[in-house]
């Protein structure tokens, strides 16, 4: 190829090879999230933002399902929100604060796109409301296939009934907070007929609920001195699921060691045997992989 033929050339000897947004995002959709882990990854951000209240709302909505994760954390202003929507918003090489559960600067985007084609984030900070949207189908349709993020002005927001109602129900009463809304959820048993899809949607959301009760159990029911986070799942309060059944299990001798300057305290438990638990407890604590696992 001659230099003249190569229209992408920026500097002698170099060629601008920015990834194609639509191809890259389509590929990133398959990096291994389930609905359970995707929701949990978005909630990690809410916890890092020091939320005390987190709502997961969802609806099958006559076969156009949506899901929203709403928190009362510190929120983002316009510039922070735009930066948050960037793939690779923060380098993994940078040191993060101790309570920051993030690492790659990707989770919000990759977790969301693993489940939906349209991600809208609305955030409130110091009275300012900001809203941005990545819509995979608009990116696909755009002629120049650029990383063009949609910024929704306050006036435009009025057209979005669902976002408006979530915002008035939650953010109006919060000093600050964030709504992450997934529309065009297209990963629910694709190909099945609508009735099957609806029951699959409800089934997988039950599993999301159990997953959240497990992975966030220490936030739902914290040790003394730690702050509590209230989780609601379509208005129903989540209950902590302590996989060790600590009240009934036998504590084994603990071990303490240091790793990268931090103290690690390990407390082993032996779960109670069959005769010491009820049938329902056995069922509850066996999880998906069985009691021995
Ligand atoms: N609910 C939220 N409240 C406040 N800030 C948020 C919220 N969600 C995301 N952010 C901001 O957006 C940034 C990008 O989030 P994202 O999940 O993509 O990456 P990360 O959390 O930095 O790392 P990781 O890829 O490991 O999740 C966060 O670092 C945070 O600054
Ligand atoms: Mg994150």
PDB file of C-alpha atoms and ligand atoms in Angstrom:
ATOM      1  CA  UNK A   1       0.000   0.000   0.000  1.00  0.00           C
ATOM      2  CA  UNK A   2       1.410   3.436  -0.900  1.00  0.00           C
ATOM      3  CA  UNK A   3       1.259   6.363   1.483  1.00  0.00           C
ATOM      4  CA  UNK A   4      -1.274   8.105  -0.712  1.00  0.00           C
ATOM      5  CA  UNK A   5      -3.559   5.084  -0.662  1.00  0.00           C
ATOM      6  CA  UNK A   6      -3.487   4.941   3.089  1.00  0.00           C
ATOM      7  CA  UNK A   7      -5.913   7.639   4.201  1.00  0.00           C
ATOM      8  CA  UNK A   8      -5.576   6.658   7.888  1.00  0.00           C
ATOM      9  CA  UNK A   9      -1.923   7.551   8.062  1.00  0.00           C
ATOM     10  CA  UNK A  10      -1.249  10.208  10.709  1.00  0.00           C
ATOM     11  CA  UNK A  11       2.560  10.284  11.051  1.00  0.00           C
ATOM     12  CA  UNK A  12       5.213   8.879   8.780  1.00  0.00           C
ATOM     13  CA  UNK A  13       5.578   5.226   9.716  1.00  0.00           C
ATOM     14  CA  UNK A  14       2.402   5.114  11.836  1.00  0.00           C
ATOM     15  CA  UNK A  15      -1.195   4.374  11.044  1.00  0.00           C
ATOM     16  CA  UNK A  16      -4.175   5.305  13.224  1.00  0.00           C
ATOM     17  CA  UNK A  17      -5.853   1.987  13.987  1.00  0.00           C
ATOM     18  CA  UNK A  18      -8.536   3.011  16.482  1.00  0.00           C
ATOM     19  CA  UNK A  19     -10.820   0.050  17.074  1.00  0.00           C
ATOM     20  CA  UNK A  20     -14.169   0.030  15.336  1.00  0.00           C
ATOM     21  CA  UNK A  21     -16.629   0.804  18.154  1.00  0.00           C
ATOM     22  CA  UNK A  22     -19.425  -1.417  16.915  1.00  0.00           C
ATOM     23  CA  UNK A  23     -17.170  -4.457  16.346  1.00  0.00           C
ATOM     24  CA  UNK A  24     -15.317  -3.996  19.610  1.00  0.00           C
ATOM     25  CA  UNK A  25     -18.460  -3.544  21.706  1.00  0.00           C
ATOM     26  CA  UNK A  26     -20.155  -6.535  20.016  1.00  0.00           C
ATOM     27  CA  UNK A  27     -17.099  -8.650  20.915  1.00  0.00           C
ATOM     28  CA  UNK A  28     -16.946  -7.328  24.467  1.00  0.00           C
ATOM     29  CA  UNK A  29     -20.549  -8.472  24.920  1.00  0.00           C
ATOM     30  CA  UNK A  30     -19.299 -12.033  25.165  1.00  0.00           C
ATOM     31  CA  UNK A  31     -16.538 -11.779  27.719  1.00  0.00           C
ATOM     32  CA  UNK A  32     -18.312 -14.060  30.161  1.00  0.00           C
ATOM     33  CA  UNK A  33     -20.811 -12.142  32.290  1.00  0.00           C
ATOM     34  CA  UNK A  34     -24.071 -13.705  33.371  1.00  0.00           C
ATOM     35  CA  UNK A  35     -27.038 -11.516  34.322  1.00  0.00           C
ATOM     36  CA  UNK A  36     -26.145 -12.229  37.979  1.00  0.00           C
ATOM     37  CA  UNK A  37     -22.515 -11.111  37.719  1.00  0.00           C
ATOM     38  CA  UNK A  38     -23.374  -8.173  35.443  1.00  0.00           C
ATOM     39  CA  UNK A  39     -25.848  -6.694  37.946  1.00  0.00           C
ATOM     40  CA  UNK A  40     -23.350  -7.284  40.758  1.00  0.00           C
ATOM     41  CA  UNK A  41     -20.605  -5.475  38.819  1.00  0.00           C
ATOM     42  CA  UNK A  42     -22.788  -2.380  38.409  1.00  0.00           C
ATOM     43  CA  UNK A  43     -23.663  -2.548  42.115  1.00  0.00           C
ATOM     44  CA  UNK A  44     -19.933  -2.590  42.970  1.00  0.00           C
ATOM     45  CA  UNK A  45     -19.840   0.972  41.635  1.00  0.00           C
ATOM     46  CA  UNK A  46     -22.784   1.964  43.831  1.00  0.00           C
ATOM     47  CA  UNK A  47     -20.984   0.576  46.887  1.00  0.00           C
ATOM     48  CA  UNK A  48     -17.775   2.374  45.962  1.00  0.00           C
ATOM     49  CA  UNK A  49     -19.881   5.563  45.667  1.00  0.00           C
ATOM     50  CA  UNK A  50     -20.814   5.083  49.368  1.00  0.00           C
ATOM     51  CA  UNK A  51     -24.471   4.357  48.745  1.00  0.00           C
ATOM     52  CA  UNK A  52     -26.646   3.474  51.700  1.00  0.00           C
ATOM     53  CA  UNK A  53     -29.613   2.466  49.579  1.00  0.00           C
ATOM     54  CA  UNK A  54     -29.566   0.451  46.350  1.00  0.00           C
ATOM     55  CA  UNK A  55     -32.656  -0.486  44.360  1.00  0.00           C
ATOM     56  CA  UNK A  56     -32.754  -3.013  41.559  1.00  0.00           C
ATOM     57  CA  UNK A  57     -35.913  -2.455  39.537  1.00  0.00           C
ATOM     58  CA  UNK A  58     -36.998  -4.442  36.511  1.00  0.00           C
ATOM     59  CA  UNK A  59     -39.967  -5.308  34.379  1.00  0.00           C
ATOM     60  CA  UNK A  60     -40.711  -7.704  31.556  1.00  0.00           C
ATOM     61  CA  UNK A  61     -42.727  -4.811  30.137  1.00  0.00           C
ATOM     62  CA  UNK A  62     -44.646  -6.722  27.467  1.00  0.00           C
ATOM     63  CA  UNK A  63     -41.523  -8.291  25.986  1.00  0.00           C
ATOM     64  CA  UNK A  64     -39.432  -5.103  25.997  1.00  0.00           C
ATOM     65  CA  UNK A  65     -37.739  -5.758  29.342  1.00  0.00           C
ATOM     66  CA  UNK A  66     -35.719  -3.183  31.219  1.00  0.00           C
ATOM     67  CA  UNK A  67     -33.655  -3.226  34.385  1.00  0.00           C
ATOM     68  CA  UNK A  68     -32.394  -0.327  36.474  1.00  0.00           C
ATOM     69  CA  UNK A  69     -29.935  -0.074  39.332  1.00  0.00           C
ATOM     70  CA  UNK A  70     -30.503   3.038  41.407  1.00  0.00           C
ATOM     71  CA  UNK A  71     -28.337   4.283  44.242  1.00  0.00           C
ATOM     72  CA  UNK A  72     -28.055   7.220  46.603  1.00  0.00           C
ATOM     73  CA  UNK A  73     -24.251   7.346  46.353  1.00  0.00           C
ATOM     74  CA  UNK A  74     -22.152  10.439  45.702  1.00  0.00           C
ATOM     75  CA  UNK A  75     -23.256  10.654  42.059  1.00  0.00           C
ATOM     76  CA  UNK A  76     -21.386  12.265  39.169  1.00  0.00           C
ATOM     77  CA  UNK A  77     -21.409  15.695  37.584  1.00  0.00           C
ATOM     78  CA  UNK A  78     -21.537  16.067  33.791  1.00  0.00           C
ATOM     79  CA  UNK A  79     -17.782  15.759  33.223  1.00  0.00           C
ATOM     80  CA  UNK A  80     -17.433  12.823  35.632  1.00  0.00           C
ATOM     81  CA  UNK A  81     -20.318  11.018  33.961  1.00  0.00           C
ATOM     82  CA  UNK A  82     -18.847  11.444  30.486  1.00  0.00           C
ATOM     83  CA  UNK A  83     -15.546  10.113  31.756  1.00  0.00           C
ATOM     84  CA  UNK A  84     -17.316   7.166  33.454  1.00  0.00           C
ATOM     85  CA  UNK A  85     -18.930   6.210  30.121  1.00  0.00           C
ATOM     86  CA  UNK A  86     -15.527   5.864  28.429  1.00  0.00           C
ATOM     87  CA  UNK A  87     -14.278   2.310  27.909  1.00  0.00           C
ATOM     88  CA  UNK A  88     -11.147   2.260  30.030  1.00  0.00           C
ATOM     89  CA  UNK A  89     -12.211   5.246  32.137  1.00  0.00           C
ATOM     90  CA  UNK A  90      -9.344   4.720  34.579  1.00  0.00           C
ATOM     91  CA  UNK A  91      -6.092   2.840  34.175  1.00  0.00           C
ATOM     92  CA  UNK A  92      -5.681  -0.359  36.216  1.00  0.00           C
ATOM     93  CA  UNK A  93      -2.147   0.874  36.923  1.00  0.00           C
ATOM     94  CA  UNK A  94      -3.407   3.788  39.025  1.00  0.00           C
ATOM     95  CA  UNK A  95      -3.663   3.328  42.771  1.00  0.00           C
ATOM     96  CA  UNK A  96      -7.271   3.402  43.963  1.00  0.00           C
ATOM     97  CA  UNK A  97      -8.707   4.265  47.340  1.00  0.00           C
ATOM     98  CA  UNK A  98      -9.002   1.382  49.813  1.00  0.00           C
ATOM     99  CA  UNK A  99     -12.769   1.033  49.421  1.00  0.00           C
ATOM    100  CA  UNK A 100     -12.850   1.275  45.626  1.00  0.00           C
ATOM    101  CA  UNK A 101     -14.129  -2.060  44.281  1.00  0.00           C
ATOM    102  CA  UNK A 102     -13.202  -1.096  40.692  1.00  0.00           C
ATOM    103  CA  UNK A 103     -10.053  -2.038  38.875  1.00  0.00           C
ATOM    104  CA  UNK A 104     -10.280  -1.860  35.072  1.00  0.00           C
ATOM    105  CA  UNK A 105     -12.393   1.183  34.215  1.00  0.00           C
ATOM    106  CA  UNK A 106     -14.664  -1.088  32.185  1.00  0.00           C
ATOM    107  CA  UNK A 107     -17.267  -2.766  34.414  1.00  0.00           C
ATOM    108  CA  UNK A 108     -20.155  -0.343  33.954  1.00  0.00           C
ATOM    109  CA  UNK A 109     -19.933  -0.613  30.180  1.00  0.00           C
ATOM    110  CA  UNK A 110     -18.941  -4.256  29.689  1.00  0.00           C
ATOM    111  CA  UNK A 111     -21.364  -5.596  32.320  1.00  0.00           C
ATOM    112  CA  UNK A 112     -24.211  -3.552  30.845  1.00  0.00           C
ATOM    113  CA  UNK A 113     -23.541  -4.463  27.222  1.00  0.00           C
ATOM    114  CA  UNK A 114     -23.246  -8.122  28.130  1.00  0.00           C
ATOM    115  CA  UNK A 115     -27.005  -7.930  28.770  1.00  0.00           C
ATOM    116  CA  UNK A 116     -28.462  -5.009  26.838  1.00  0.00           C
ATOM    117  CA  UNK A 117     -27.957  -2.884  23.729  1.00  0.00           C
ATOM    118  CA  UNK A 118     -28.809   0.475  25.243  1.00  0.00           C
ATOM    119  CA  UNK A 119     -27.183   1.817  28.399  1.00  0.00           C
ATOM    120  CA  UNK A 120     -28.413   5.086  29.898  1.00  0.00           C
ATOM    121  CA  UNK A 121     -26.864   6.575  33.014  1.00  0.00           C
ATOM    122  CA  UNK A 122     -28.481   9.476  34.838  1.00  0.00           C
ATOM    123  CA  UNK A 123     -26.687  10.984  37.786  1.00  0.00           C
ATOM    124  CA  UNK A 124     -27.368  13.713  40.300  1.00  0.00           C
ATOM    125  CA  UNK A 125     -24.649  15.598  42.130  1.00  0.00           C
ATOM    126  CA  UNK A 126     -24.894  18.947  43.912  1.00  0.00           C
ATOM    127  CA  UNK A 127     -28.339  19.501  42.428  1.00  0.00           C
ATOM    128  CA  UNK A 128     -27.087  19.009  38.860  1.00  0.00           C
ATOM    129  CA  UNK A 129     -28.649  16.219  36.773  1.00  0.00           C
ATOM    130  CA  UNK A 130     -26.572  14.727  33.950  1.00  0.00           C
ATOM    131  CA  UNK A 131     -27.506  11.964  31.581  1.00  0.00           C
ATOM    132  CA  UNK A 132     -25.610  10.035  28.892  1.00  0.00           C
ATOM    133  CA  UNK A 133     -26.449   7.099  26.677  1.00  0.00           C
ATOM    134  CA  UNK A 134     -24.550   4.471  24.711  1.00  0.00           C
ATOM    135  CA  UNK A 135     -26.874   2.921  22.157  1.00  0.00           C
ATOM    136  CA  UNK A 136     -25.240   0.070  20.264  1.00  0.00           C
ATOM    137  CA  UNK A 137     -27.747   0.216  17.430  1.00  0.00           C
ATOM    138  CA  UNK A 138     -27.219   3.940  16.878  1.00  0.00           C
ATOM    139  CA  UNK A 139     -23.455   3.380  16.765  1.00  0.00           C
ATOM    140  CA  UNK A 140     -23.975   0.595  14.222  1.00  0.00           C
ATOM    141  CA  UNK A 141     -26.176   2.810  12.064  1.00  0.00           C
ATOM    142  CA  UNK A 142     -23.937   5.875  12.195  1.00  0.00           C
ATOM    143  CA  UNK A 143     -22.019   6.284   8.953  1.00  0.00           C
ATOM    144  CA  UNK A 144     -18.635   7.113  10.432  1.00  0.00           C
ATOM    145  CA  UNK A 145     -18.887   4.425  13.163  1.00  0.00           C
ATOM    146  CA  UNK A 146     -17.307   6.684  15.793  1.00  0.00           C
ATOM    147  CA  UNK A 147     -17.366   6.505  19.587  1.00  0.00           C
ATOM    148  CA  UNK A 148     -20.155   9.087  19.795  1.00  0.00           C
ATOM    149  CA  UNK A 149     -21.757   9.181  23.223  1.00  0.00           C
ATOM    150  CA  UNK A 150     -25.247  10.694  23.379  1.00  0.00           C
ATOM    151  CA  UNK A 151     -25.631  13.443  25.960  1.00  0.00           C
ATOM    152  CA  UNK A 152     -29.234  13.968  26.949  1.00  0.00           C
ATOM    153  CA  UNK A 153     -30.114  17.538  27.854  1.00  0.00           C
ATOM    154  CA  UNK A 154     -32.646  18.129  30.652  1.00  0.00           C
ATOM    155  CA  UNK A 155     -35.300  19.111  28.092  1.00  0.00           C
ATOM    156  CA  UNK A 156     -34.808  15.899  26.110  1.00  0.00           C
ATOM    157  CA  UNK A 157     -35.142  13.813  29.258  1.00  0.00           C
ATOM    158  CA  UNK A 158     -38.831  14.692  29.415  1.00  0.00           C
ATOM    159  CA  UNK A 159     -39.446  12.300  26.499  1.00  0.00           C
ATOM    160  CA  UNK A 160     -38.141   9.349  28.515  1.00  0.00           C
ATOM    161  CA  UNK A 161     -41.099   8.349  30.690  1.00  0.00           C
ATOM    162  CA  UNK A 162     -39.410   5.486  32.511  1.00  0.00           C
ATOM    163  CA  UNK A 163     -36.273   7.445  33.317  1.00  0.00           C
ATOM    164  CA  UNK A 164     -38.390  10.375  34.467  1.00  0.00           C
ATOM    165  CA  UNK A 165     -40.509   8.264  36.743  1.00  0.00           C
ATOM    166  CA  UNK A 166     -37.473   6.496  38.257  1.00  0.00           C
ATOM    167  CA  UNK A 167     -35.782   9.839  38.719  1.00  0.00           C
ATOM    168  CA  UNK A 168     -38.785  11.399  40.472  1.00  0.00           C
ATOM    169  CA  UNK A 169     -39.370   8.336  42.628  1.00  0.00           C
ATOM    170  CA  UNK A 170     -35.785   8.018  43.802  1.00  0.00           C
ATOM    171  CA  UNK A 171     -33.383  10.823  42.908  1.00  0.00           C
ATOM    172  CA  UNK A 172     -35.805  13.622  43.844  1.00  0.00           C
ATOM    173  CA  UNK A 173     -35.556  12.536  47.454  1.00  0.00           C
ATOM    174  CA  UNK A 174     -31.789  11.866  47.372  1.00  0.00           C
ATOM    175  CA  UNK A 175     -29.147  14.599  47.670  1.00  0.00           C
ATOM    176  CA  UNK A 176     -27.150  12.697  45.080  1.00  0.00           C
ATOM    177  CA  UNK A 177     -27.301   9.362  43.304  1.00  0.00           C
ATOM    178  CA  UNK A 178     -27.201   7.458  40.065  1.00  0.00           C
ATOM    179  CA  UNK A 179     -29.563   5.476  37.853  1.00  0.00           C
ATOM    180  CA  UNK A 180     -28.094   2.886  35.496  1.00  0.00           C
ATOM    181  CA  UNK A 181     -30.803   1.837  33.066  1.00  0.00           C
ATOM    182  CA  UNK A 182     -30.617  -1.118  30.685  1.00  0.00           C
ATOM    183  CA  UNK A 183     -32.997  -1.129  27.735  1.00  0.00           C
ATOM    184  CA  UNK A 184     -33.097  -3.549  24.822  1.00  0.00           C
ATOM    185  CA  UNK A 185     -32.131  -6.480  27.054  1.00  0.00           C
ATOM    186  CA  UNK A 186     -31.550  -9.156  24.443  1.00  0.00           C
ATOM    187  CA  UNK A 187     -29.748 -11.975  26.238  1.00  0.00           C
ATOM    188  CA  UNK A 188     -32.750 -13.761  27.736  1.00  0.00           C
ATOM    189  CA  UNK A 189     -32.873 -17.177  26.087  1.00  0.00           C
ATOM    190  CA  UNK A 190     -32.796 -15.749  22.566  1.00  0.00           C
ATOM    191  CA  UNK A 191     -34.874 -17.690  20.097  1.00  0.00           C
ATOM    192  CA  UNK A 192     -37.471 -18.937  22.556  1.00  0.00           C
ATOM    193  CA  UNK A 193     -41.073 -17.857  22.206  1.00  0.00           C
ATOM    194  CA  UNK A 194     -42.251 -14.852  24.201  1.00  0.00           C
ATOM    195  CA  UNK A 195     -44.025 -16.740  26.966  1.00  0.00           C
ATOM    196  CA  UNK A 196     -40.987 -18.918  27.570  1.00  0.00           C
ATOM    197  CA  UNK A 197     -38.794 -15.842  27.498  1.00  0.00           C
ATOM    198  CA  UNK A 198     -40.924 -14.135  30.116  1.00  0.00           C
ATOM    199  CA  UNK A 199     -40.741 -17.079  32.500  1.00  0.00           C
ATOM    200  CA  UNK A 200     -36.989 -17.373  31.823  1.00  0.00           C
ATOM    201  CA  UNK A 201     -36.660 -13.652  32.635  1.00  0.00           C
ATOM    202  CA  UNK A 202     -38.425 -14.136  35.971  1.00  0.00           C
ATOM    203  CA  UNK A 203     -36.442 -17.272  36.720  1.00  0.00           C
ATOM    204  CA  UNK A 204     -33.081 -15.684  36.027  1.00  0.00           C
ATOM    205  CA  UNK A 205     -34.045 -12.675  38.142  1.00  0.00           C
ATOM    206  CA  UNK A 206     -34.736 -14.996  41.088  1.00  0.00           C
ATOM    207  CA  UNK A 207     -31.227 -16.240  40.614  1.00  0.00           C
ATOM    208  CA  UNK A 208     -29.932 -12.626  40.467  1.00  0.00           C
ATOM    209  CA  UNK A 209     -31.635 -12.027  43.792  1.00  0.00           C
ATOM    210  CA  UNK A 210     -29.942 -15.043  45.432  1.00  0.00           C
ATOM    211  CA  UNK A 211     -26.602 -14.016  43.946  1.00  0.00           C
ATOM    212  CA  UNK A 212     -26.893 -10.495  45.399  1.00  0.00           C
ATOM    213  CA  UNK A 213     -27.951 -11.857  48.801  1.00  0.00           C
ATOM    214  CA  UNK A 214     -24.786 -13.946  48.775  1.00  0.00           C
ATOM    215  CA  UNK A 215     -22.116 -11.636  47.333  1.00  0.00           C
ATOM    216  CA  UNK A 216     -23.275  -8.521  49.187  1.00  0.00           C
ATOM    217  CA  UNK A 217     -24.262 -10.242  52.449  1.00  0.00           C
ATOM    218  CA  UNK A 218     -21.612  -8.372  54.414  1.00  0.00           C
ATOM    219  CA  UNK A 219     -23.072  -5.037  53.239  1.00  0.00           C
ATOM    220  CA  UNK A 220     -26.689  -6.082  53.857  1.00  0.00           C
ATOM    221  CA  UNK A 221     -25.863  -7.353  57.328  1.00  0.00           C
ATOM    222  CA  UNK A 222     -22.539  -5.780  58.316  1.00  0.00           C
ATOM    223  CA  UNK A 223     -20.207  -6.572  61.198  1.00  0.00           C
ATOM    224  CA  UNK A 224     -20.407  -4.005  63.975  1.00  0.00           C
ATOM    225  CA  UNK A 225     -18.689  -0.764  63.033  1.00  0.00           C
ATOM    226  CA  UNK A 226     -19.278  -1.295  59.292  1.00  0.00           C
ATOM    227  CA  UNK A 227     -21.975   0.633  57.475  1.00  0.00           C
ATOM    228  CA  UNK A 228     -25.137  -1.056  56.308  1.00  0.00           C
ATOM    229  CA  UNK A 229     -26.454  -0.841  52.767  1.00  0.00           C
ATOM    230  CA  UNK A 230     -30.144  -1.380  52.221  1.00  0.00           C
ATOM    231  CA  UNK A 231     -30.879  -3.391  49.084  1.00  0.00           C
ATOM    232  CA  UNK A 232     -34.315  -3.624  47.505  1.00  0.00           C
ATOM    233  CA  UNK A 233     -35.297  -5.871  44.630  1.00  0.00           C
ATOM    234  CA  UNK A 234     -38.434  -4.545  42.963  1.00  0.00           C
ATOM    235  CA  UNK A 235     -39.254  -2.952  46.326  1.00  0.00           C
ATOM    236  CA  UNK A 236     -38.638  -6.148  48.290  1.00  0.00           C
ATOM    237  CA  UNK A 237     -35.831  -5.902  50.830  1.00  0.00           C
ATOM    238  CA  UNK A 238     -32.960  -8.337  50.299  1.00  0.00           C
ATOM    239  CA  UNK A 239     -31.847 -10.578  53.141  1.00  0.00           C
ATOM    240  CA  UNK A 240     -28.215 -11.377  53.757  1.00  0.00           C
ATOM    241  CA  UNK A 241     -27.196 -14.917  52.892  1.00  0.00           C
ATOM    242  CA  UNK A 242     -24.187 -15.866  54.995  1.00  0.00           C
ATOM    243  CA  UNK A 243     -22.822 -18.957  53.220  1.00  0.00           C
ATOM    244  CA  UNK A 244     -21.076 -20.120  56.418  1.00  0.00           C
ATOM    245  CA  UNK A 245     -24.297 -20.352  58.430  1.00  0.00           C
ATOM    246  CA  UNK A 246     -22.074 -18.911  61.178  1.00  0.00           C
ATOM    247  CA  UNK A 247     -24.607 -19.299  63.994  1.00  0.00           C
ATOM    248  CA  UNK A 248     -24.799 -23.078  63.602  1.00  0.00           C
ATOM    249  CA  UNK A 249     -21.405 -23.935  62.113  1.00  0.00           C
ATOM    250  CA  UNK A 250     -18.413 -24.978  64.182  1.00  0.00           C
ATOM    251  CA  UNK A 251     -15.578 -22.463  64.180  1.00  0.00           C
ATOM    252  CA  UNK A 252     -12.154 -23.969  63.512  1.00  0.00           C
ATOM    253  CA  UNK A 253      -8.900 -22.339  64.658  1.00  0.00           C
ATOM    254  CA  UNK A 254      -8.285 -19.153  62.718  1.00  0.00           C
ATOM    255  CA  UNK A 255      -5.131 -18.064  60.952  1.00  0.00           C
ATOM    256  CA  UNK A 256      -3.672 -14.585  60.497  1.00  0.00           C
ATOM    257  CA  UNK A 257      -1.115 -13.627  57.918  1.00  0.00           C
ATOM    258  CA  UNK A 258       0.164 -10.618  56.026  1.00  0.00           C
ATOM    259  CA  UNK A 259      -0.190 -10.087  52.316  1.00  0.00           C
ATOM    260  CA  UNK A 260       1.140  -6.942  50.592  1.00  0.00           C
ATOM    261  CA  UNK A 261       1.271  -5.178  53.949  1.00  0.00           C
ATOM    262  CA  UNK A 262      -2.353  -6.000  54.840  1.00  0.00           C
ATOM    263  CA  UNK A 263      -3.492  -8.252  57.676  1.00  0.00           C
ATOM    264  CA  UNK A 264      -5.581 -11.173  56.468  1.00  0.00           C
ATOM    265  CA  UNK A 265      -7.730 -12.974  59.007  1.00  0.00           C
ATOM    266  CA  UNK A 266      -9.030 -16.399  57.982  1.00  0.00           C
ATOM    267  CA  UNK A 267     -11.846 -17.970  59.949  1.00  0.00           C
ATOM    268  CA  UNK A 268     -12.691 -21.517  58.828  1.00  0.00           C
ATOM    269  CA  UNK A 269     -16.065 -23.109  59.619  1.00  0.00           C
ATOM    270  CA  UNK A 270     -17.422 -26.606  59.408  1.00  0.00           C
ATOM    271  CA  UNK A 271     -21.062 -26.483  58.349  1.00  0.00           C
ATOM    272  CA  UNK A 272     -23.510 -28.391  60.575  1.00  0.00           C
ATOM    273  CA  UNK A 273     -24.228 -31.940  59.510  1.00  0.00           C
ATOM    274  CA  UNK A 274     -27.552 -33.080  58.075  1.00  0.00           C
ATOM    275  CA  UNK A 275     -29.100 -34.018  61.426  1.00  0.00           C
ATOM    276  CA  UNK A 276     -28.482 -30.524  62.843  1.00  0.00           C
ATOM    277  CA  UNK A 277     -30.287 -28.547  60.166  1.00  0.00           C
ATOM    278  CA  UNK A 278     -33.824 -28.502  58.895  1.00  0.00           C
ATOM    279  CA  UNK A 279     -34.573 -29.699  55.374  1.00  0.00           C
ATOM    280  CA  UNK A 280     -35.111 -26.126  54.231  1.00  0.00           C
ATOM    281  CA  UNK A 281     -31.833 -25.004  55.786  1.00  0.00           C
ATOM    282  CA  UNK A 282     -30.000 -27.821  54.039  1.00  0.00           C
ATOM    283  CA  UNK A 283     -31.557 -26.725  50.748  1.00  0.00           C
ATOM    284  CA  UNK A 284     -30.707 -23.099  51.420  1.00  0.00           C
ATOM    285  CA  UNK A 285     -27.059 -23.667  52.318  1.00  0.00           C
ATOM    286  CA  UNK A 286     -26.289 -26.227  49.641  1.00  0.00           C
ATOM    287  CA  UNK A 287     -26.404 -23.481  47.004  1.00  0.00           C
ATOM    288  CA  UNK A 288     -26.231 -24.434  43.354  1.00  0.00           C
ATOM    289  CA  UNK A 289     -23.295 -26.817  43.727  1.00  0.00           C
ATOM    290  CA  UNK A 290     -24.440 -28.943  46.647  1.00  0.00           C
ATOM    291  CA  UNK A 291     -23.739 -28.889  50.382  1.00  0.00           C
ATOM    292  CA  UNK A 292     -20.210 -30.290  50.168  1.00  0.00           C
ATOM    293  CA  UNK A 293     -19.088 -27.602  47.719  1.00  0.00           C
TER     294      UNK A 293
HETATM  295  N1  LIG B   1     -23.116   4.453  40.628  1.00  0.00           N
HETATM  296  C1  LIG B   1     -22.057   5.245  40.491  1.00  0.00           C
HETATM  297  N2  LIG B   1     -21.884   6.332  41.296  1.00  0.00           N
HETATM  298  C2  LIG B   1     -20.806   7.138  41.170  1.00  0.00           C
HETATM  299  N3  LIG B   1     -19.811   6.943  40.273  1.00  0.00           N
HETATM  300  C3  LIG B   1     -19.923   5.890  39.448  1.00  0.00           C
HETATM  301  C4  LIG B   1     -21.036   5.000  39.500  1.00  0.00           C
HETATM  302  N4  LIG B   1     -20.877   4.060  38.537  1.00  0.00           N
HETATM  303  C5  LIG B   1     -19.714   4.342  37.931  1.00  0.00           C
HETATM  304  N5  LIG B   1     -19.138   5.430  38.466  1.00  0.00           N
HETATM  305  C6  LIG B   1     -17.861   6.044  38.039  1.00  0.00           C
HETATM  306  O1  LIG B   1     -17.563   5.529  36.772  1.00  0.00           O
HETATM  307  C7  LIG B   1     -16.283   4.943  36.762  1.00  0.00           C
HETATM  308  C8  LIG B   1     -16.245   3.833  35.744  1.00  0.00           C
HETATM  309  O2  LIG B   1     -16.965   2.710  36.244  1.00  0.00           O
HETATM  310  P1  LIG B   1     -16.600   1.255  35.694  1.00  0.00           P
HETATM  311  O3  LIG B   1     -17.413   0.279  36.437  1.00  0.00           O
HETATM  312  O4  LIG B   1     -16.722   1.261  34.211  1.00  0.00           O
HETATM  313  O5  LIG B   1     -15.064   1.078  36.025  1.00  0.00           O
HETATM  314  P2  LIG B   1     -14.373   0.887  37.455  1.00  0.00           P
HETATM  315  O6  LIG B   1     -15.391   0.708  38.514  1.00  0.00           O
HETATM  316  O7  LIG B   1     -13.450   2.062  37.612  1.00  0.00           O
HETATM  317  O8  LIG B   1     -13.509  -0.445  37.245  1.00  0.00           O
HETATM  318  P3  LIG B   1     -14.047  -1.930  36.938  1.00  0.00           P
HETATM  319  O9  LIG B   1     -13.907  -2.131  35.454  1.00  0.00           O
HETATM  320  O10 LIG B   1     -13.147  -2.837  37.693  1.00  0.00           O
HETATM  321  O11 LIG B   1     -15.475  -1.996  37.383  1.00  0.00           O
HETATM  322  C9  LIG B   1     -16.024   4.531  38.196  1.00  0.00           C
HETATM  323  O12 LIG B   1     -14.644   4.461  38.474  1.00  0.00           O
HETATM  324  C10 LIG B   1     -16.706   5.666  38.960  1.00  0.00           C
HETATM  325  O13 LIG B   1     -15.844   6.778  39.036  1.00  0.00           O
HETATM  326 MG1  LIG B   2     -16.874  -0.806  38.338  1.00  0.00          MG
END
